[in-house]
Amino acid sequence: KNNLIICPATLIENWRREILKFAPEITVYTHVGARRRGVSNGLILAHVCLVSYDAVVSDVSIFREVLWNSIILDEAQNIKNPNAKRTKAIKSIPRKTGIAVTGTPIENKIADAWSISDFVFPSYLGKEYQFQDEFENTIEGANKLKPSLSVLMLRRRVSEVAKDLPPRIDIPVPLELDSTSKKIYENIRLSNKGASFGPETLTYLRMFCAHPWLKRELTEIPALACSQKLQRCLEICDEIRASESKVIIFTSF
């Protein structure tokens, strides 16, 4: 017992479902909303306590009353600023083990890695000022830091997990612009012929095809009616929902 997972509020329910799916014998308490208990005794009844970054800061005095077996930070770049109130609050919670999960251990500058590693292994990389004196915020500084960080990091590479994934299936879905959109598209293309037809024009056309409103075109027409892409996207989502599957949508704009 006494394991705390801190993550963005939007991921709490996903964590709860995944834990119950893979380890149904584990009891989970979500410290959210009206269910937030005002005393620490309520936090240790379950094997795992889930809480958001904002809630743990608000209720940090309660969490400090427990010696946690482990504290896991999901999206750990949330504590990349060592001087932030959130970072100081989380690091003040007593724990036997700290684990940081992040895809971006260095988001803005090398010092981000110091703040995260200071949670996992306090004092391992020295004081913050000592770290900044030794490791410059350059490629050379990052290469110098790499050997020290590698002993703390467990990396999951695509090549390692790809074998567990089914083959990727690409299904192109060609869509045709309606007559009104075609005219506007052609006007944009023809007005930028010659030397002025460059990356900016191509980007403009791509944005227009994604949705005319992105370039303030056809704004007098309802959002769904003026975009073939949006219409088809929502149709596909309806099909996915009907089959009780999941979807991730990637978009450039």
PDB file of C-alpha atoms in Angstrom:
ATOM      1  CA  LYS A   1       0.000   0.000   0.000  1.00  0.00           C
ATOM      2  CA  ASN A   2       0.866   3.702   0.250  1.00  0.00           C
ATOM      3  CA  ASN A   3       1.633   4.293  -3.426  1.00  0.00           C
ATOM      4  CA  LEU A   4       0.881   7.695  -4.895  1.00  0.00           C
ATOM      5  CA  ILE A   5       0.503   8.475  -8.597  1.00  0.00           C
ATOM      6  CA  ILE A   6       0.465  12.140  -9.553  1.00  0.00           C
ATOM      7  CA  CYS A   7      -0.631  12.936 -13.098  1.00  0.00           C
ATOM      8  CA  PRO A   8      -2.585  15.505 -15.141  1.00  0.00           C
ATOM      9  CA  ALA A   9      -6.277  15.509 -14.230  1.00  0.00           C
ATOM     10  CA  THR A  10      -7.199  14.259 -17.709  1.00  0.00           C
ATOM     11  CA  LEU A  11      -5.214  11.044 -17.156  1.00  0.00           C
ATOM     12  CA  ILE A  12      -6.575  10.000 -13.765  1.00  0.00           C
ATOM     13  CA  GLU A  13      -9.445   7.937 -15.154  1.00  0.00           C
ATOM     14  CA  ASN A  14      -7.132   6.279 -17.689  1.00  0.00           C
ATOM     15  CA  TRP A  15      -4.735   5.270 -14.896  1.00  0.00           C
ATOM     16  CA  ARG A  16      -7.619   3.889 -12.831  1.00  0.00           C
ATOM     17  CA  ARG A  17      -8.971   1.791 -15.703  1.00  0.00           C
ATOM     18  CA  GLU A  18      -5.562   0.447 -16.687  1.00  0.00           C
ATOM     19  CA  ILE A  19      -4.720  -0.569 -13.115  1.00  0.00           C
ATOM     20  CA  LEU A  20      -8.039  -2.392 -12.708  1.00  0.00           C
ATOM     21  CA  LYS A  21      -7.593  -4.018 -16.108  1.00  0.00           C
ATOM     22  CA  PHE A  22      -4.116  -5.441 -15.499  1.00  0.00           C
ATOM     23  CA  ALA A  23      -4.223  -5.843 -11.705  1.00  0.00           C
ATOM     24  CA  PRO A  24      -7.875  -6.118 -10.569  1.00  0.00           C
ATOM     25  CA  GLU A  25      -6.784  -7.183  -7.090  1.00  0.00           C
ATOM     26  CA  ILE A  26      -5.304  -3.716  -6.487  1.00  0.00           C
ATOM     27  CA  THR A  27      -7.573  -1.165  -4.808  1.00  0.00           C
ATOM     28  CA  VAL A  28      -7.512   2.371  -6.211  1.00  0.00           C
ATOM     29  CA  TYR A  29      -8.599   5.636  -4.604  1.00  0.00           C
ATOM     30  CA  THR A  30      -8.977   8.747  -6.756  1.00  0.00           C
ATOM     31  CA  HIS A  31      -8.431  11.964  -4.814  1.00  0.00           C
ATOM     32  CA  VAL A  32     -10.656  14.216  -6.915  1.00  0.00           C
ATOM     33  CA  GLY A  33     -13.606  16.572  -6.544  1.00  0.00           C
ATOM     34  CA  ALA A  34     -16.104  15.927  -3.778  1.00  0.00           C
ATOM     35  CA  ARG A  35     -14.423  12.591  -3.006  1.00  0.00           C
ATOM     36  CA  ARG A  36     -11.289  14.303  -1.706  1.00  0.00           C
ATOM     37  CA  ARG A  37     -10.782  13.278   1.884  1.00  0.00           C
ATOM     38  CA  GLY A  38      -9.571  15.872   4.325  1.00  0.00           C
ATOM     39  CA  VAL A  39      -7.461  13.547   6.449  1.00  0.00           C
ATOM     40  CA  SER A  40      -4.483  11.401   5.568  1.00  0.00           C
ATOM     41  CA  ASN A  41      -6.082   8.241   7.010  1.00  0.00           C
ATOM     42  CA  GLY A  42      -8.371   8.119   4.005  1.00  0.00           C
ATOM     43  CA  LEU A  43      -5.456   8.119   1.578  1.00  0.00           C
ATOM     44  CA  ILE A  44      -3.881   4.899   2.817  1.00  0.00           C
ATOM     45  CA  LEU A  45      -6.926   2.647   2.630  1.00  0.00           C
ATOM     46  CA  ALA A  46      -6.182   1.749  -1.004  1.00  0.00           C
ATOM     47  CA  HIS A  47      -3.078   0.265  -2.583  1.00  0.00           C
ATOM     48  CA  VAL A  48      -2.824   3.207  -4.986  1.00  0.00           C
ATOM     49  CA  CYS A  49      -3.908   6.810  -4.605  1.00  0.00           C
ATOM     50  CA  LEU A  50      -4.407   8.851  -7.799  1.00  0.00           C
ATOM     51  CA  VAL A  51      -4.256  12.637  -7.688  1.00  0.00           C
ATOM     52  CA  SER A  52      -3.758  15.504 -10.133  1.00  0.00           C
ATOM     53  CA  TYR A  53      -0.864  17.960  -9.960  1.00  0.00           C
ATOM     54  CA  ASP A  54      -3.192  20.810  -8.998  1.00  0.00           C
ATOM     55  CA  ALA A  55      -4.970  18.836  -6.270  1.00  0.00           C
ATOM     56  CA  VAL A  56      -1.757  17.587  -4.693  1.00  0.00           C
ATOM     57  CA  VAL A  57      -0.531  21.178  -4.384  1.00  0.00           C
ATOM     58  CA  SER A  58      -3.817  22.297  -2.795  1.00  0.00           C
ATOM     59  CA  ASP A  59      -3.826  19.376  -0.339  1.00  0.00           C
ATOM     60  CA  VAL A  60      -0.073  18.958   0.099  1.00  0.00           C
ATOM     61  CA  SER A  61      -0.309  19.169   3.914  1.00  0.00           C
ATOM     62  CA  ILE A  62      -2.435  15.992   3.896  1.00  0.00           C
ATOM     63  CA  PHE A  63      -0.053  14.099   1.639  1.00  0.00           C
ATOM     64  CA  ARG A  64       2.930  15.090   3.798  1.00  0.00           C
ATOM     65  CA  GLU A  65       1.403  13.149   6.699  1.00  0.00           C
ATOM     66  CA  VAL A  66       2.012   9.848   4.893  1.00  0.00           C
ATOM     67  CA  LEU A  67       5.354   8.150   4.249  1.00  0.00           C
ATOM     68  CA  TRP A  68       4.660   6.901   0.744  1.00  0.00           C
ATOM     69  CA  ASN A  69       6.179   3.643  -0.418  1.00  0.00           C
ATOM     70  CA  SER A  70       6.509   5.152  -3.882  1.00  0.00           C
ATOM     71  CA  ILE A  71       5.485   8.335  -5.650  1.00  0.00           C
ATOM     72  CA  ILE A  72       5.152   8.136  -9.420  1.00  0.00           C
ATOM     73  CA  LEU A  73       4.965  11.270 -11.540  1.00  0.00           C
ATOM     74  CA  ASP A  74       3.316  10.861 -14.926  1.00  0.00           C
ATOM     75  CA  GLU A  75       4.186  13.637 -17.403  1.00  0.00           C
ATOM     76  CA  ALA A  76       7.011  14.476 -15.005  1.00  0.00           C
ATOM     77  CA  GLN A  77       8.041  17.510 -17.049  1.00  0.00           C
ATOM     78  CA  ASN A  78       5.415  19.249 -14.907  1.00  0.00           C
ATOM     79  CA  ILE A  79       8.156  19.666 -12.275  1.00  0.00           C
ATOM     80  CA  LYS A  80      10.850  20.857 -14.687  1.00  0.00           C
ATOM     81  CA  ASN A  81      10.957  24.252 -12.977  1.00  0.00           C
ATOM     82  CA  PRO A  82      12.685  23.655  -9.618  1.00  0.00           C
ATOM     83  CA  ASN A  83      11.474  26.988  -8.227  1.00  0.00           C
ATOM     84  CA  ALA A  84       7.800  26.479  -9.044  1.00  0.00           C
ATOM     85  CA  LYS A  85       5.320  26.059  -6.171  1.00  0.00           C
ATOM     86  CA  ARG A  86       4.181  22.747  -7.681  1.00  0.00           C
ATOM     87  CA  THR A  87       7.719  21.327  -7.787  1.00  0.00           C
ATOM     88  CA  LYS A  88       8.538  22.354  -4.239  1.00  0.00           C
ATOM     89  CA  ALA A  89       5.266  20.939  -2.926  1.00  0.00           C
ATOM     90  CA  ILE A  90       5.731  17.544  -4.580  1.00  0.00           C
ATOM     91  CA  LYS A  91       9.377  17.216  -3.518  1.00  0.00           C
ATOM     92  CA  SER A  92       8.364  17.944   0.077  1.00  0.00           C
ATOM     93  CA  ILE A  93       6.153  14.830   0.281  1.00  0.00           C
ATOM     94  CA  PRO A  94       8.016  11.996   2.090  1.00  0.00           C
ATOM     95  CA  ARG A  95       8.658   8.893   0.008  1.00  0.00           C
ATOM     96  CA  LYS A  96      10.850   5.811  -0.080  1.00  0.00           C
ATOM     97  CA  THR A  97      11.026   5.754  -3.880  1.00  0.00           C
ATOM     98  CA  GLY A  98      10.431   8.347  -6.574  1.00  0.00           C
ATOM     99  CA  ILE A  99       9.743   7.456 -10.205  1.00  0.00           C
ATOM    100  CA  ALA A 100       9.377  10.005 -13.004  1.00  0.00           C
ATOM    101  CA  VAL A 101       7.655   9.065 -16.259  1.00  0.00           C
ATOM    102  CA  THR A 102       8.103  11.485 -19.146  1.00  0.00           C
ATOM    103  CA  GLY A 103       8.716  11.577 -22.861  1.00  0.00           C
ATOM    104  CA  THR A 104      10.469  14.923 -22.587  1.00  0.00           C
ATOM    105  CA  PRO A 105      12.987  14.925 -19.710  1.00  0.00           C
ATOM    106  CA  ILE A 106      14.561  17.988 -21.341  1.00  0.00           C
ATOM    107  CA  GLU A 107      11.786  20.216 -22.653  1.00  0.00           C
ATOM    108  CA  ASN A 108      13.271  23.710 -22.708  1.00  0.00           C
ATOM    109  CA  LYS A 109      16.749  23.533 -21.229  1.00  0.00           C
ATOM    110  CA  ILE A 110      19.194  21.069 -19.670  1.00  0.00           C
ATOM    111  CA  ALA A 111      18.279  22.248 -16.169  1.00  0.00           C
ATOM    112  CA  ASP A 112      14.876  20.557 -16.666  1.00  0.00           C
ATOM    113  CA  ALA A 113      16.636  17.210 -16.294  1.00  0.00           C
ATOM    114  CA  TRP A 114      18.204  18.335 -13.014  1.00  0.00           C
ATOM    115  CA  SER A 115      14.835  19.173 -11.472  1.00  0.00           C
ATOM    116  CA  ILE A 116      13.298  15.834 -12.481  1.00  0.00           C
ATOM    117  CA  SER A 117      16.315  13.772 -11.413  1.00  0.00           C
ATOM    118  CA  ASP A 118      16.401  15.666  -8.110  1.00  0.00           C
ATOM    119  CA  PHE A 119      12.966  14.190  -7.385  1.00  0.00           C
ATOM    120  CA  VAL A 120      14.049  10.660  -8.325  1.00  0.00           C
ATOM    121  CA  PHE A 121      17.490  10.738  -6.677  1.00  0.00           C
ATOM    122  CA  PRO A 122      17.974  13.884  -4.565  1.00  0.00           C
ATOM    123  CA  SER A 123      21.513  15.303  -4.534  1.00  0.00           C
ATOM    124  CA  TYR A 124      22.722  12.854  -7.214  1.00  0.00           C
ATOM    125  CA  LEU A 125      23.513  15.717  -9.599  1.00  0.00           C
ATOM    126  CA  GLY A 126      24.458  18.128  -6.820  1.00  0.00           C
ATOM    127  CA  LYS A 127      22.839  21.436  -6.031  1.00  0.00           C
ATOM    128  CA  GLU A 128      21.106  23.355  -8.814  1.00  0.00           C
ATOM    129  CA  TYR A 129      23.807  26.035  -8.983  1.00  0.00           C
ATOM    130  CA  GLN A 130      26.520  23.362  -9.120  1.00  0.00           C
ATOM    131  CA  PHE A 131      24.702  21.627 -11.967  1.00  0.00           C
ATOM    132  CA  GLN A 132      24.358  24.833 -13.971  1.00  0.00           C
ATOM    133  CA  ASP A 133      28.036  25.646 -13.443  1.00  0.00           C
ATOM    134  CA  GLU A 134      29.096  22.230 -14.729  1.00  0.00           C
ATOM    135  CA  PHE A 135      26.620  21.652 -17.565  1.00  0.00           C
ATOM    136  CA  GLU A 136      26.070  24.455 -20.056  1.00  0.00           C
ATOM    137  CA  ASN A 137      22.797  24.658 -21.942  1.00  0.00           C
ATOM    138  CA  THR A 138      24.428  23.465 -25.179  1.00  0.00           C
ATOM    139  CA  ILE A 139      24.759  20.262 -27.188  1.00  0.00           C
ATOM    140  CA  GLU A 140      28.182  19.782 -25.628  1.00  0.00           C
ATOM    141  CA  GLY A 141      26.652  20.180 -22.172  1.00  0.00           C
ATOM    142  CA  ALA A 142      23.970  17.611 -23.001  1.00  0.00           C
ATOM    143  CA  ASN A 143      26.574  15.116 -24.223  1.00  0.00           C
ATOM    144  CA  LYS A 144      28.555  15.658 -21.046  1.00  0.00           C
ATOM    145  CA  LEU A 145      25.441  15.039 -18.941  1.00  0.00           C
ATOM    146  CA  LYS A 146      24.331  11.907 -20.821  1.00  0.00           C
ATOM    147  CA  PRO A 147      26.520   9.348 -18.937  1.00  0.00           C
ATOM    148  CA  SER A 148      25.277  10.594 -15.574  1.00  0.00           C
ATOM    149  CA  LEU A 149      21.613  10.522 -16.586  1.00  0.00           C
ATOM    150  CA  SER A 150      21.741   7.172 -18.377  1.00  0.00           C
ATOM    151  CA  VAL A 151      22.143   5.243 -15.104  1.00  0.00           C
ATOM    152  CA  LEU A 152      18.830   6.703 -13.879  1.00  0.00           C
ATOM    153  CA  MET A 153      16.851   6.252 -17.080  1.00  0.00           C
ATOM    154  CA  LEU A 154      14.920   3.263 -18.371  1.00  0.00           C
ATOM    155  CA  ARG A 155      14.100   4.076 -21.984  1.00  0.00           C
ATOM    156  CA  ARG A 156      11.456   2.412 -24.109  1.00  0.00           C
ATOM    157  CA  ARG A 157      12.475   2.501 -27.753  1.00  0.00           C
ATOM    158  CA  VAL A 158      10.153   2.029 -30.711  1.00  0.00           C
ATOM    159  CA  SER A 159      12.331  -0.833 -31.948  1.00  0.00           C
ATOM    160  CA  GLU A 160      11.726  -2.658 -28.666  1.00  0.00           C
ATOM    161  CA  VAL A 161       7.945  -2.323 -28.568  1.00  0.00           C
ATOM    162  CA  ALA A 162       7.236  -2.513 -32.317  1.00  0.00           C
ATOM    163  CA  LYS A 163       7.304  -6.319 -32.204  1.00  0.00           C
ATOM    164  CA  ASP A 164       4.334  -6.240 -29.827  1.00  0.00           C
ATOM    165  CA  LEU A 165       2.267  -4.018 -32.098  1.00  0.00           C
ATOM    166  CA  PRO A 166       0.090  -5.233 -34.967  1.00  0.00           C
ATOM    167  CA  PRO A 167       1.098  -4.206 -38.507  1.00  0.00           C
ATOM    168  CA  ARG A 168       0.218  -0.637 -39.337  1.00  0.00           C
ATOM    169  CA  ILE A 169      -2.560  -0.276 -41.905  1.00  0.00           C
ATOM    170  CA  ASP A 170      -2.792   2.944 -43.920  1.00  0.00           C
ATOM    171  CA  ILE A 171      -6.134   3.666 -45.577  1.00  0.00           C
ATOM    172  CA  PRO A 172      -6.058   6.846 -47.698  1.00  0.00           C
ATOM    173  CA  VAL A 173      -9.461   8.553 -47.857  1.00  0.00           C
ATOM    174  CA  PRO A 174      -9.600  10.883 -50.886  1.00  0.00           C
ATOM    175  CA  LEU A 175     -12.114  13.706 -50.538  1.00  0.00           C
ATOM    176  CA  GLU A 176     -13.304  16.168 -53.149  1.00  0.00           C
ATOM    177  CA  LEU A 177     -13.933  19.821 -52.463  1.00  0.00           C
ATOM    178  CA  ASP A 178     -17.415  21.111 -53.124  1.00  0.00           C
ATOM    179  CA  SER A 179     -17.896  23.552 -55.993  1.00  0.00           C
ATOM    180  CA  THR A 180     -17.704  26.684 -53.833  1.00  0.00           C
ATOM    181  CA  SER A 181     -14.498  25.532 -52.125  1.00  0.00           C
ATOM    182  CA  LYS A 182     -12.973  24.584 -55.483  1.00  0.00           C
ATOM    183  CA  LYS A 183     -13.422  28.134 -56.780  1.00  0.00           C
ATOM    184  CA  ILE A 184     -11.776  29.666 -53.710  1.00  0.00           C
ATOM    185  CA  TYR A 185      -8.945  27.118 -53.853  1.00  0.00           C
ATOM    186  CA  GLU A 186      -8.281  27.927 -57.508  1.00  0.00           C
ATOM    187  CA  ASN A 187      -8.381  31.668 -56.846  1.00  0.00           C
ATOM    188  CA  ILE A 188      -5.758  31.264 -54.110  1.00  0.00           C
ATOM    189  CA  ARG A 189      -3.584  29.066 -56.315  1.00  0.00           C
ATOM    190  CA  LEU A 190      -3.812  31.258 -59.426  1.00  0.00           C
ATOM    191  CA  SER A 191      -3.234  34.497 -57.518  1.00  0.00           C
ATOM    192  CA  ASN A 192       0.072  33.124 -56.238  1.00  0.00           C
ATOM    193  CA  LYS A 193       1.520  31.743 -59.456  1.00  0.00           C
ATOM    194  CA  GLY A 194       5.123  32.399 -60.353  1.00  0.00           C
ATOM    195  CA  ALA A 195       7.939  33.306 -57.981  1.00  0.00           C
ATOM    196  CA  SER A 196       5.544  34.080 -55.126  1.00  0.00           C
ATOM    197  CA  PHE A 197       4.201  30.512 -55.072  1.00  0.00           C
ATOM    198  CA  GLY A 198       6.206  29.069 -52.195  1.00  0.00           C
ATOM    199  CA  PRO A 199       5.894  27.256 -48.862  1.00  0.00           C
ATOM    200  CA  GLU A 200       3.583  29.918 -47.414  1.00  0.00           C
ATOM    201  CA  THR A 201       1.079  29.485 -50.225  1.00  0.00           C
ATOM    202  CA  LEU A 202       1.209  25.710 -49.944  1.00  0.00           C
ATOM    203  CA  THR A 203       0.603  25.963 -46.195  1.00  0.00           C
ATOM    204  CA  TYR A 204      -2.308  28.332 -46.847  1.00  0.00           C
ATOM    205  CA  LEU A 205      -3.845  25.815 -49.271  1.00  0.00           C
ATOM    206  CA  ARG A 206      -3.345  22.935 -46.823  1.00  0.00           C
ATOM    207  CA  MET A 207      -5.041  24.891 -44.062  1.00  0.00           C
ATOM    208  CA  PHE A 208      -7.908  25.820 -46.366  1.00  0.00           C
ATOM    209  CA  CYS A 209      -8.414  22.156 -47.292  1.00  0.00           C
ATOM    210  CA  ALA A 210      -8.344  21.119 -43.625  1.00  0.00           C
ATOM    211  CA  HIS A 211     -11.036  23.663 -42.822  1.00  0.00           C
ATOM    212  CA  PRO A 212     -11.797  26.967 -44.600  1.00  0.00           C
ATOM    213  CA  TRP A 213     -12.337  28.742 -41.287  1.00  0.00           C
ATOM    214  CA  LEU A 214      -8.614  28.344 -40.508  1.00  0.00           C
ATOM    215  CA  LYS A 215      -8.000  30.995 -43.172  1.00  0.00           C
ATOM    216  CA  ARG A 216     -11.227  32.910 -42.479  1.00  0.00           C
ATOM    217  CA  GLU A 217     -12.875  31.654 -45.648  1.00  0.00           C
ATOM    218  CA  LEU A 218     -16.562  30.625 -45.894  1.00  0.00           C
ATOM    219  CA  THR A 219     -17.169  31.786 -42.338  1.00  0.00           C
ATOM    220  CA  GLU A 220     -20.800  32.523 -43.247  1.00  0.00           C
ATOM    221  CA  ILE A 221     -21.343  28.758 -43.691  1.00  0.00           C
ATOM    222  CA  PRO A 222     -21.713  26.465 -40.631  1.00  0.00           C
ATOM    223  CA  ALA A 223     -18.476  24.764 -39.567  1.00  0.00           C
ATOM    224  CA  LEU A 224     -19.558  21.262 -40.520  1.00  0.00           C
ATOM    225  CA  ALA A 225     -21.154  22.190 -43.824  1.00  0.00           C
ATOM    226  CA  CYS A 226     -18.060  23.839 -45.326  1.00  0.00           C
ATOM    227  CA  SER A 227     -15.459  21.154 -44.582  1.00  0.00           C
ATOM    228  CA  GLN A 228     -15.488  17.751 -46.245  1.00  0.00           C
ATOM    229  CA  LYS A 229     -12.590  16.674 -44.021  1.00  0.00           C
ATOM    230  CA  LEU A 230     -14.393  17.523 -40.810  1.00  0.00           C
ATOM    231  CA  GLN A 231     -17.540  15.761 -41.982  1.00  0.00           C
ATOM    232  CA  ARG A 232     -15.656  12.571 -42.852  1.00  0.00           C
ATOM    233  CA  CYS A 233     -13.617  12.734 -39.648  1.00  0.00           C
ATOM    234  CA  LEU A 234     -16.766  12.816 -37.528  1.00  0.00           C
ATOM    235  CA  GLU A 235     -18.297   9.981 -39.557  1.00  0.00           C
ATOM    236  CA  ILE A 236     -15.217   7.838 -38.880  1.00  0.00           C
ATOM    237  CA  CYS A 237     -15.407   8.731 -35.181  1.00  0.00           C
ATOM    238  CA  ASP A 238     -19.051   7.629 -35.106  1.00  0.00           C
ATOM    239  CA  GLU A 239     -18.056   4.308 -36.675  1.00  0.00           C
ATOM    240  CA  ILE A 240     -15.281   3.850 -34.110  1.00  0.00           C
ATOM    241  CA  ARG A 241     -17.585   4.697 -31.225  1.00  0.00           C
ATOM    242  CA  ALA A 242     -20.207   2.249 -32.505  1.00  0.00           C
ATOM    243  CA  SER A 243     -17.594  -0.526 -32.435  1.00  0.00           C
ATOM    244  CA  GLU A 244     -16.556   0.517 -28.898  1.00  0.00           C
ATOM    245  CA  SER A 245     -12.986   1.145 -30.039  1.00  0.00           C
ATOM    246  CA  LYS A 246     -10.641   4.051 -29.349  1.00  0.00           C
ATOM    247  CA  VAL A 247      -9.242   6.771 -31.566  1.00  0.00           C
ATOM    248  CA  ILE A 248      -6.390   9.278 -31.561  1.00  0.00           C
ATOM    249  CA  ILE A 249      -6.625  12.127 -34.065  1.00  0.00           C
ATOM    250  CA  PHE A 250      -3.429  13.783 -35.278  1.00  0.00           C
ATOM    251  CA  THR A 251      -3.692  17.077 -37.127  1.00  0.00           C
ATOM    252  CA  SER A 252      -1.258  19.671 -38.402  1.00  0.00           C
ATOM    253  CA  PHE A 253      -3.406  22.649 -37.498  1.00  0.00           C
TER     254      PHE A 253
END
